[in-house]
Coordinates of C-alpha atoms in Angstrom, one line a residue:
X26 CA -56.6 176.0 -98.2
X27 CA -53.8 177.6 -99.8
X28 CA -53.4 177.9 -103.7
X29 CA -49.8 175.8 -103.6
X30 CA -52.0 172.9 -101.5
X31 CA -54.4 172.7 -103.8
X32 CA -52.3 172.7 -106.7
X33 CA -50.1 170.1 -105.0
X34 CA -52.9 167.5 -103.6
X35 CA -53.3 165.4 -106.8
X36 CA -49.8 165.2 -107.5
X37 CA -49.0 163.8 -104.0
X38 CA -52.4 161.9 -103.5
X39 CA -50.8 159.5 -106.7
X40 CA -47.7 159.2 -104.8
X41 CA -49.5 158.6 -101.3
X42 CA -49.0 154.9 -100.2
X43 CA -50.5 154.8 -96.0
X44 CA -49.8 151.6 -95.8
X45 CA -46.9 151.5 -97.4
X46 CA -44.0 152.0 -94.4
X47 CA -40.8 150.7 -95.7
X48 CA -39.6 154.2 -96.3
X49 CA -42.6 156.7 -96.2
X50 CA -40.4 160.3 -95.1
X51 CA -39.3 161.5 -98.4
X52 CA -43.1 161.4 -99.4
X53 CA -43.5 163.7 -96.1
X54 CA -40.8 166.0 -96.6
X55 CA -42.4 166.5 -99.6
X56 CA -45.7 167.1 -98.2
X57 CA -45.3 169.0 -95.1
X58 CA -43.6 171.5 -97.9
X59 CA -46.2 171.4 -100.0
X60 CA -49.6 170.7 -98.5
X61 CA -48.8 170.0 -94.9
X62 CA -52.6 169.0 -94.3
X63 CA -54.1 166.9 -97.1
X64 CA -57.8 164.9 -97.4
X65 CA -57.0 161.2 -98.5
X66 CA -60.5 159.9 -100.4
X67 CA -58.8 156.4 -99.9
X68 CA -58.6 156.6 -96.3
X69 CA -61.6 159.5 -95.8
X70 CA -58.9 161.0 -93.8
X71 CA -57.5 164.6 -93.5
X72 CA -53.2 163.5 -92.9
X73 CA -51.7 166.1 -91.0
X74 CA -47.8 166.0 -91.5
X75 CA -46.5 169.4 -89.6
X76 CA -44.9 168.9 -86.0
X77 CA -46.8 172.2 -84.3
X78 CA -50.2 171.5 -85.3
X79 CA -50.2 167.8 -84.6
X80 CA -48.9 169.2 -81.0
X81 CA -52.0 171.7 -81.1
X82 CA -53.9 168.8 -81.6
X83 CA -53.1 166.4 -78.9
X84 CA -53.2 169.7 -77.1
X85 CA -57.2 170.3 -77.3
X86 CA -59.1 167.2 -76.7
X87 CA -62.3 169.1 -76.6
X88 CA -62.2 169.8 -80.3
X89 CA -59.8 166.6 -81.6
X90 CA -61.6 163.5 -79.6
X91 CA -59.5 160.3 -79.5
X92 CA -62.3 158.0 -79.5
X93 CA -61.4 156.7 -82.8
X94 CA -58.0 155.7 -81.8
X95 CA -58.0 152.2 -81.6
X96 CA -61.5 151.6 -83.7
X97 CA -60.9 149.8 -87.3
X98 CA -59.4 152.0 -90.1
X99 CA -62.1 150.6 -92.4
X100 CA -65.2 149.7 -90.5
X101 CA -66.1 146.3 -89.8
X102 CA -67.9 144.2 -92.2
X103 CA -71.4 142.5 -90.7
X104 CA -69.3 139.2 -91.1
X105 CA -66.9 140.1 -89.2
X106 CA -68.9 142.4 -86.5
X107 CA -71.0 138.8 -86.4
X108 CA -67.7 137.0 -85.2
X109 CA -67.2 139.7 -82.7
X110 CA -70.5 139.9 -81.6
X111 CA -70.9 136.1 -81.1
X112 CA -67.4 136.2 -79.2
X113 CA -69.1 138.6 -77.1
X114 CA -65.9 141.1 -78.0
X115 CA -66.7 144.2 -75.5
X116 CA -64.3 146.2 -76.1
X117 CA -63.5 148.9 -79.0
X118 CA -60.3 149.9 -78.1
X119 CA -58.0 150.6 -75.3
X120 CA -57.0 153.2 -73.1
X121 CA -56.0 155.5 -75.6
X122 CA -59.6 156.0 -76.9
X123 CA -61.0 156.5 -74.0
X124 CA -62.0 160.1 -72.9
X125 CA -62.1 162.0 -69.8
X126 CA -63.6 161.7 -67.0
X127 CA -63.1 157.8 -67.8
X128 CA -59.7 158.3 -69.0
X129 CA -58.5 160.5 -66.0
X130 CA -60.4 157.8 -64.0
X131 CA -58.7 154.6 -65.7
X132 CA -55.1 156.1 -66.0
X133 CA -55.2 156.7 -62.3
X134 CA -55.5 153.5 -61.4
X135 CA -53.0 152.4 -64.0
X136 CA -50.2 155.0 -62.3
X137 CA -51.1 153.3 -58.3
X138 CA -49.2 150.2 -60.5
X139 CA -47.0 152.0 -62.9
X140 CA -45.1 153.5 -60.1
X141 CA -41.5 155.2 -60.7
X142 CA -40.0 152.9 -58.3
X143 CA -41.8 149.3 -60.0
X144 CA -40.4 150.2 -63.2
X145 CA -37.1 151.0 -61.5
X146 CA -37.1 147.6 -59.9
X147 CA -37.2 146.2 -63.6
X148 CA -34.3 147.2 -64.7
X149 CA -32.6 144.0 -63.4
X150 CA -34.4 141.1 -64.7
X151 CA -34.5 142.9 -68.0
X152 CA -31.2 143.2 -68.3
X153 CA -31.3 139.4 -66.9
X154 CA -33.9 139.0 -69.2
X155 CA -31.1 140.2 -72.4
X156 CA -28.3 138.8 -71.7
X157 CA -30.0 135.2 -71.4
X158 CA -31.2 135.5 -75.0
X159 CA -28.2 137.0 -76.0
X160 CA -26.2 134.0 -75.2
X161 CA -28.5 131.5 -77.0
X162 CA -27.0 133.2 -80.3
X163 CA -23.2 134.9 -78.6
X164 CA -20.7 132.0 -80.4
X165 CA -23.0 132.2 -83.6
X166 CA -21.8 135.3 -85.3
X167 CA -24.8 135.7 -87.1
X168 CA -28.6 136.5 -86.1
X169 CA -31.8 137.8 -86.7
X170 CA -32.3 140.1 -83.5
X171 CA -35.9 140.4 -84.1
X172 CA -36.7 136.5 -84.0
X173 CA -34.0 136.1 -81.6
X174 CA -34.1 139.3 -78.9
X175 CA -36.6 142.2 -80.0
X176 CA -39.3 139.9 -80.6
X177 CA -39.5 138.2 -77.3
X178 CA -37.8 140.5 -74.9
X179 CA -40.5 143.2 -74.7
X180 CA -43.4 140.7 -74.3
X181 CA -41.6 138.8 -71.3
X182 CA -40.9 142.6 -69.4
X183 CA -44.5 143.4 -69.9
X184 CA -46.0 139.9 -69.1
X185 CA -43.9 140.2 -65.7
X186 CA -45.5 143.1 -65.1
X187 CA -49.0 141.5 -66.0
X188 CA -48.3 138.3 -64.2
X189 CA -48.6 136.4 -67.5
X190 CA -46.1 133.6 -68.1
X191 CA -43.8 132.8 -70.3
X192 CA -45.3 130.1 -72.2
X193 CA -48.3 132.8 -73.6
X194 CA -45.7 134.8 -74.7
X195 CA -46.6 133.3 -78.4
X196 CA -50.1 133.7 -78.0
X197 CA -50.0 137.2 -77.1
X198 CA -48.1 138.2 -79.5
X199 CA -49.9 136.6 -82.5
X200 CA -53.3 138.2 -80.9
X201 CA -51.3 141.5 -81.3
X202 CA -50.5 141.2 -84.4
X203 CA -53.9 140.3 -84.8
X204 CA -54.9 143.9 -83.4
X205 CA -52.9 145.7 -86.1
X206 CA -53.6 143.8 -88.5
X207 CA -57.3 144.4 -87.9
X208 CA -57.4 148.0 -86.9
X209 CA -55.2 149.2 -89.0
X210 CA -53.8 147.0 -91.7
X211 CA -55.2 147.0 -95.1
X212 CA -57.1 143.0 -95.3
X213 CA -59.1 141.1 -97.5
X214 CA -62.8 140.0 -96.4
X215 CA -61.5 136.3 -95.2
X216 CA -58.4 137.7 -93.7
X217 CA -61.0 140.5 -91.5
X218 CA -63.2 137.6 -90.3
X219 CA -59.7 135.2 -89.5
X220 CA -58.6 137.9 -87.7
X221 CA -62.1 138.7 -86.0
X222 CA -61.7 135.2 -84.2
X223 CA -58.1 136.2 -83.0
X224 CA -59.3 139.2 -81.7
X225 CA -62.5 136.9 -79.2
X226 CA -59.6 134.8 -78.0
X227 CA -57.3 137.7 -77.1
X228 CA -60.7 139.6 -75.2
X229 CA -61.2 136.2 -73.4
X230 CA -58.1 135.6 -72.3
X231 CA -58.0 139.3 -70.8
X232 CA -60.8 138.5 -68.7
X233 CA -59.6 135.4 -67.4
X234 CA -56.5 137.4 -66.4
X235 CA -58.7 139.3 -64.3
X236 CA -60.7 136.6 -63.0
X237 CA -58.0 134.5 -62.0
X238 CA -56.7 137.3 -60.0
X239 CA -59.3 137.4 -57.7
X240 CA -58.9 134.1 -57.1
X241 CA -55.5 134.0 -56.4
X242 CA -53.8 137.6 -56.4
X243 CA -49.8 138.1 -57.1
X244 CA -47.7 141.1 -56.7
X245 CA -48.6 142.5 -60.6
X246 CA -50.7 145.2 -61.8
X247 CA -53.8 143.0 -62.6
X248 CA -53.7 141.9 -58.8
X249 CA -53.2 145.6 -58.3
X250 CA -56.4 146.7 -59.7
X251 CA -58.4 143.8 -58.1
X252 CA -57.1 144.4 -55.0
X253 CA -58.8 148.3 -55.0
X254 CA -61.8 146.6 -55.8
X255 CA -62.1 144.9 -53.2
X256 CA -61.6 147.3 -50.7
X257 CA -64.3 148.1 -52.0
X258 CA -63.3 151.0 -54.5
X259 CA -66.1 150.0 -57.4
X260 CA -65.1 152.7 -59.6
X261 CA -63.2 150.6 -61.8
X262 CA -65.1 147.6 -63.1
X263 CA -64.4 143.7 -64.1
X264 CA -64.7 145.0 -67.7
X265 CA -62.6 147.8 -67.3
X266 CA -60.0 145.9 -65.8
X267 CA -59.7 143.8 -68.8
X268 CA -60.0 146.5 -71.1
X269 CA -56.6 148.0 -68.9
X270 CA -55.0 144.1 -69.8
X271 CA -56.4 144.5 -73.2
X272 CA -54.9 147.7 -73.9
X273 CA -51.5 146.8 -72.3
X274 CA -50.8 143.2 -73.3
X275 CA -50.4 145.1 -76.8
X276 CA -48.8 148.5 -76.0
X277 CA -46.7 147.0 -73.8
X278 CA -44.4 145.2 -75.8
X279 CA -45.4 145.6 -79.9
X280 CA -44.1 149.4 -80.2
X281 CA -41.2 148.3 -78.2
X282 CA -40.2 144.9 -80.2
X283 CA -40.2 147.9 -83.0
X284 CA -38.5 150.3 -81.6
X285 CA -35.9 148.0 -80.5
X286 CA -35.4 146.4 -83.8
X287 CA -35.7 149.8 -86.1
X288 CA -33.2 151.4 -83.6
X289 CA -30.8 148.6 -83.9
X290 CA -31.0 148.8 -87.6
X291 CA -30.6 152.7 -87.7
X292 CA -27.7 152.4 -85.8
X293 CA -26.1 149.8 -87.5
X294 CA -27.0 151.8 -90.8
X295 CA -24.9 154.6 -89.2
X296 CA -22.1 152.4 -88.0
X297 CA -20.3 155.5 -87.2
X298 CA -22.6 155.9 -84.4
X299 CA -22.8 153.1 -83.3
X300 CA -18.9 152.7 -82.7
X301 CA -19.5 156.1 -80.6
X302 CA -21.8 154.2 -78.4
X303 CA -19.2 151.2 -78.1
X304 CA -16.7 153.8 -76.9
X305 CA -18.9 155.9 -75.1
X306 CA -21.9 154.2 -73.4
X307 CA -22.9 157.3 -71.2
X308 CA -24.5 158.7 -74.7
X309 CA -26.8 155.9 -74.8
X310 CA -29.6 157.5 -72.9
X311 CA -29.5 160.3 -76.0
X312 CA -29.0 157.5 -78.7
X313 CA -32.8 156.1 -77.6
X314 CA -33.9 159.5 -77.9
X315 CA -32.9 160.2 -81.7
X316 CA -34.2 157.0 -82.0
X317 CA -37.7 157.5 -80.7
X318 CA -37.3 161.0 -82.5
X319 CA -36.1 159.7 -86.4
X320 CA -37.7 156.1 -86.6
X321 CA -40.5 156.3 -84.1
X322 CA -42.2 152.4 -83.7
X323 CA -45.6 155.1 -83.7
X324 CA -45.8 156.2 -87.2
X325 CA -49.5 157.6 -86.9
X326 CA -52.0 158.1 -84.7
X327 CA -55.7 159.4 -85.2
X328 CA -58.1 162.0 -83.5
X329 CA -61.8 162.9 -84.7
X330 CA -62.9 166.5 -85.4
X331 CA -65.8 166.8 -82.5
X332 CA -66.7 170.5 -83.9
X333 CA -65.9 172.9 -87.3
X334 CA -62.3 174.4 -86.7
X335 CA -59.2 175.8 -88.9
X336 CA -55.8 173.9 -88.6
X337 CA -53.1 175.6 -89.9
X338 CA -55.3 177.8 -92.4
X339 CA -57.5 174.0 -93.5
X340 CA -61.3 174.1 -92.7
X341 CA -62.3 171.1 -91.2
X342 CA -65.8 169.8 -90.6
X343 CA -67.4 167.8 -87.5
X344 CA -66.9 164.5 -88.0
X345 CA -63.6 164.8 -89.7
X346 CA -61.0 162.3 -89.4
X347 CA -57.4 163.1 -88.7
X348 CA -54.2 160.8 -88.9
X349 CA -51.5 162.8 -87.4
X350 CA -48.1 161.5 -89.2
X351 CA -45.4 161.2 -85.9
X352 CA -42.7 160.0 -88.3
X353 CA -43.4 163.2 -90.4
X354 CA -43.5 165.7 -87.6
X355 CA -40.7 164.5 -85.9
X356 CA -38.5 165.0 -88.6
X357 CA -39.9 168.7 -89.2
X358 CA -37.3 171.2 -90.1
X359 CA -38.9 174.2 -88.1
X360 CA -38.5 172.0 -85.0
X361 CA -35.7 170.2 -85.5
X362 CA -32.2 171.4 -87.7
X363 CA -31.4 168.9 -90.3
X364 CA -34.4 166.3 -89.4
X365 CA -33.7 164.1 -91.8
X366 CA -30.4 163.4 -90.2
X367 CA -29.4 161.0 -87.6
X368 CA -27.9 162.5 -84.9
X369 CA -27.4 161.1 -81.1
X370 CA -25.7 164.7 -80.4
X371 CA -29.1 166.4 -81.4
X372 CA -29.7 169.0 -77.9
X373 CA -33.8 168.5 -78.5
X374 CA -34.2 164.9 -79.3
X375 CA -36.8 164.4 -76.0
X376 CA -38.9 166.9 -78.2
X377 CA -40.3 164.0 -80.0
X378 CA -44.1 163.5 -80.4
X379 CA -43.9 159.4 -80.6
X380 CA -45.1 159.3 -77.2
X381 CA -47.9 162.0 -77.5
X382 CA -48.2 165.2 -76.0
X383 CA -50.6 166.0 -72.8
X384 CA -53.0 164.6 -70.7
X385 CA -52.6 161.6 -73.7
X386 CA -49.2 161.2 -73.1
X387 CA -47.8 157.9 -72.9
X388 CA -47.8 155.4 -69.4
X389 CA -45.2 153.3 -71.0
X390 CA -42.2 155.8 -72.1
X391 CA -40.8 155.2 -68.7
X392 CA -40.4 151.4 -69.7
X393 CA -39.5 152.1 -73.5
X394 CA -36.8 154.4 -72.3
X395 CA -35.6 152.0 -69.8
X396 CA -36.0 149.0 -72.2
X397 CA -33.7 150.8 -75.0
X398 CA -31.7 151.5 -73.0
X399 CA -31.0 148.5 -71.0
X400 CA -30.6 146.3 -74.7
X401 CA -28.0 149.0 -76.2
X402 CA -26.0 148.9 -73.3
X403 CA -25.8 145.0 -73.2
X404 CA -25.5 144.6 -77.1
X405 CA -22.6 147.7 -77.4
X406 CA -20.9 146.0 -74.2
X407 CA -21.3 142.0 -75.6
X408 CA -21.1 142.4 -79.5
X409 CA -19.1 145.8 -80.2
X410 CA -18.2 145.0 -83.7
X411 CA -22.1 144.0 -84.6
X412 CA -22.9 144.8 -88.0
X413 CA -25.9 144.5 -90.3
X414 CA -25.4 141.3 -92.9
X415 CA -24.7 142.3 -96.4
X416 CA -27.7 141.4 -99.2
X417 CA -30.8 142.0 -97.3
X418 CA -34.2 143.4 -97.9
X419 CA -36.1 145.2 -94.8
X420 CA -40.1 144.7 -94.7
X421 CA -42.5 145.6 -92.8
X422 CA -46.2 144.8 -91.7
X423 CA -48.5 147.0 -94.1
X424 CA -50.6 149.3 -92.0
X425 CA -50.6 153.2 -91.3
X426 CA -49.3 153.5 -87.9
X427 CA -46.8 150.6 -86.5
X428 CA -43.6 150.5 -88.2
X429 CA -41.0 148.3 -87.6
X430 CA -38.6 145.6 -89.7
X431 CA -40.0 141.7 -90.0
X432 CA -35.9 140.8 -89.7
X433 CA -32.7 142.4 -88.8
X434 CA -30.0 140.0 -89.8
X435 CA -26.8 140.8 -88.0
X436 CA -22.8 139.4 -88.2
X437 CA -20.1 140.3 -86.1
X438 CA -16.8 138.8 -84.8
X439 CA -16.7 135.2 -82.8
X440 CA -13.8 135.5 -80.4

């Protein structure tokens, strides 16, 4: 470690707030100049903020494991491994801790569903989907588009994809909030062990998913996976199955509700931009981009130190924790001019890190792109002169790695 980052730790670890996302990047422009890797006793963490060596870590699984990806922040208390336990809760995270060969293995399967031309095909109903919630709020002239569109929308394009129907959209959605909240967030005892029982209902309900499918099979990915089991493929299991259900009835739709609503709000922020899209909806496609890029939904994600390496001149021992920073590095000036700018022009948006990098990278993007896109395109055409309502405060959920507003109240012009 350098003189500079060791002078500069205990300055920044007293302005260091993880959970704290309401507006975390001037701490990391800060801190990628000063000490661009830094250990957080709060967290036991070491936070790496620096676009090239979180890219060198997704990289090289064999050193940086992401088993820890989706296990608790802070480990469970016996209370509330009891609850799990006694739920019979089988599963520590989802895909995106998993590790090859069973990754490879899994994420096969996933792609015989997650074809180019399925996700093609749902372009329609969601922008079917969109406009139908749009007009339950057209003639008001004010909304709040996450209650109202950003919320929902997601969940329904995901759930038709899963064959879940629309009246578990609530449910689902509360068990992912659930997830965070419990893997990431930063709870009380009593608020662990609440969520603990959220958590056995969500795992339950996966594997009736599955169950039911091989009772009565549909034209969805959970039938999809069934169906190569029985014809007699047995290198996917029940459990596994569910764990695929598990992983997606979250990822599916929660980083999207957020993307969708911070990207509405950035844009609207930048009303200069978002009159560019009004008049020019062919930029679109690079507006979701700068989007993903400069208010990614994925703030952090985490790897494990599986052996004693050097990152970016920082010694770090086995068993070292990592939370890689996406909403730092994607803002880094050596990758990208001006990155604390918004800019739907900028030539290397797609450069982005919020979906990964590598064998990790993310089965969804296709359907995040295609979402953004689909929503901007409706909104820009429907309500041109939308505009964020004067006098309001922006929150969002405490934890380290999902960022994205509780409201985004809008006005604009009733005809």
């Amino acid at each position: 470690m350098t003189h500079l980052e060791a002078n500069s730790i205990p300055t920044l670890l007293d302005e260091f707030d993880p959970f704290n996302l309401v507006d975390p990047f001037p701490f990391y422009v800060k801190a990628r100049s000063e000490a661009p890797i830094f250990y957080s006793p709060e967290l036991n963490y070491w936070v790496v903020t620096r676009y090239e060596d979180i890219k060198a870590v997704f990289k090289d699984l064999t050193t940086f494991s992401s088993e820890i990806t989706g296990k608790p922040l802070v480990p469970f208390s016996p209370a509330v491994q009891k609850v799990l336990d006694e739920g019979e809760f089988a599963v520590s995270s989802g895909i995106s801790g998993m590790m090859p060969p069973d990754h490879t293995r899994i994420r096969s399967f996933i792609n015989k569903g997650l074809t180019p031309r399925r996700i093609e095909k749902l372009e329609e109903p969601i922008r079917r989907r969109t406009n139908e919630l749009i007009d339950l709020f057209s003639n008001d002239g004010r909304a709040d588009l996450v209650r109202q569109l950003t919320y929902d929308l997601p969940a329904l394009v995901v759930f038709m994809l899963l064959g879940v129907p629309d009246e578990d959209v609530l449910y689902v959605k509360q068990w992912a909030a659930s997830r965070i909240a419990i893997t990431w967030g930063d709870l009380t005892e009593e608020e662990r062990i609440w969520h603990a029982h959220q958590m056995v209902k969500y795992w339950r309900y996966c594997l009736d998913l599955i169950e039911k499918r091989f009772v009565e099979p549909r034209d969805d990915l959970p039938s999809d996976l069934v169906r190569i089991y029985q014809e007699g493929d047995r290198s996917i299991s029940k459990h596994e199955m569910g764990r695929v259900c598990y992983a997606m009835l979250f990822a599916g739709h929660e980083t999207t509700s957020n993307l969708l609503a911070e990207g509405i709000k950035t844009l609207l922020t930048h009303r200069d931009k978002w009159a560019e899209l009004c008049a020019t909806p062919s930029l679109i496609p690079e507006a979701v981009e700068e989007v993903l890029r400069y208010c990614p939904s994925i703030f952090a994600w985490r790897r494990l130190v599986k052996k004693p390496t050097t990152l970016a001149g920082v010694d770090l021992p086995e068993g070292a924790q990592l939370l890689l920073v996406l909403g730092s590095a994607n803002r880094d000036e050596v990758c990208f001019h001006a990155g604390e700018t918004f800019d739907i022009h900028r030539e290397n948006a797609k450069h982005h890190l919020t979906f990964g990098h590598g064998v990790k990278y993310c089965l969804g993007a296709p359907l995040a792109r295609l979402e953004g896109r689909v929503v901007l395109e409706e909104l820009t055409r429907r309500l041109p002169s939308l505009r964020l309502a004067p006098d309001q405060t922006f929150e969002y959920v405490p934890n380290t790695s999902f960022r994205g507003p509780s409201h985004v109240w809008v006005e604009w012009d009733v005809a």
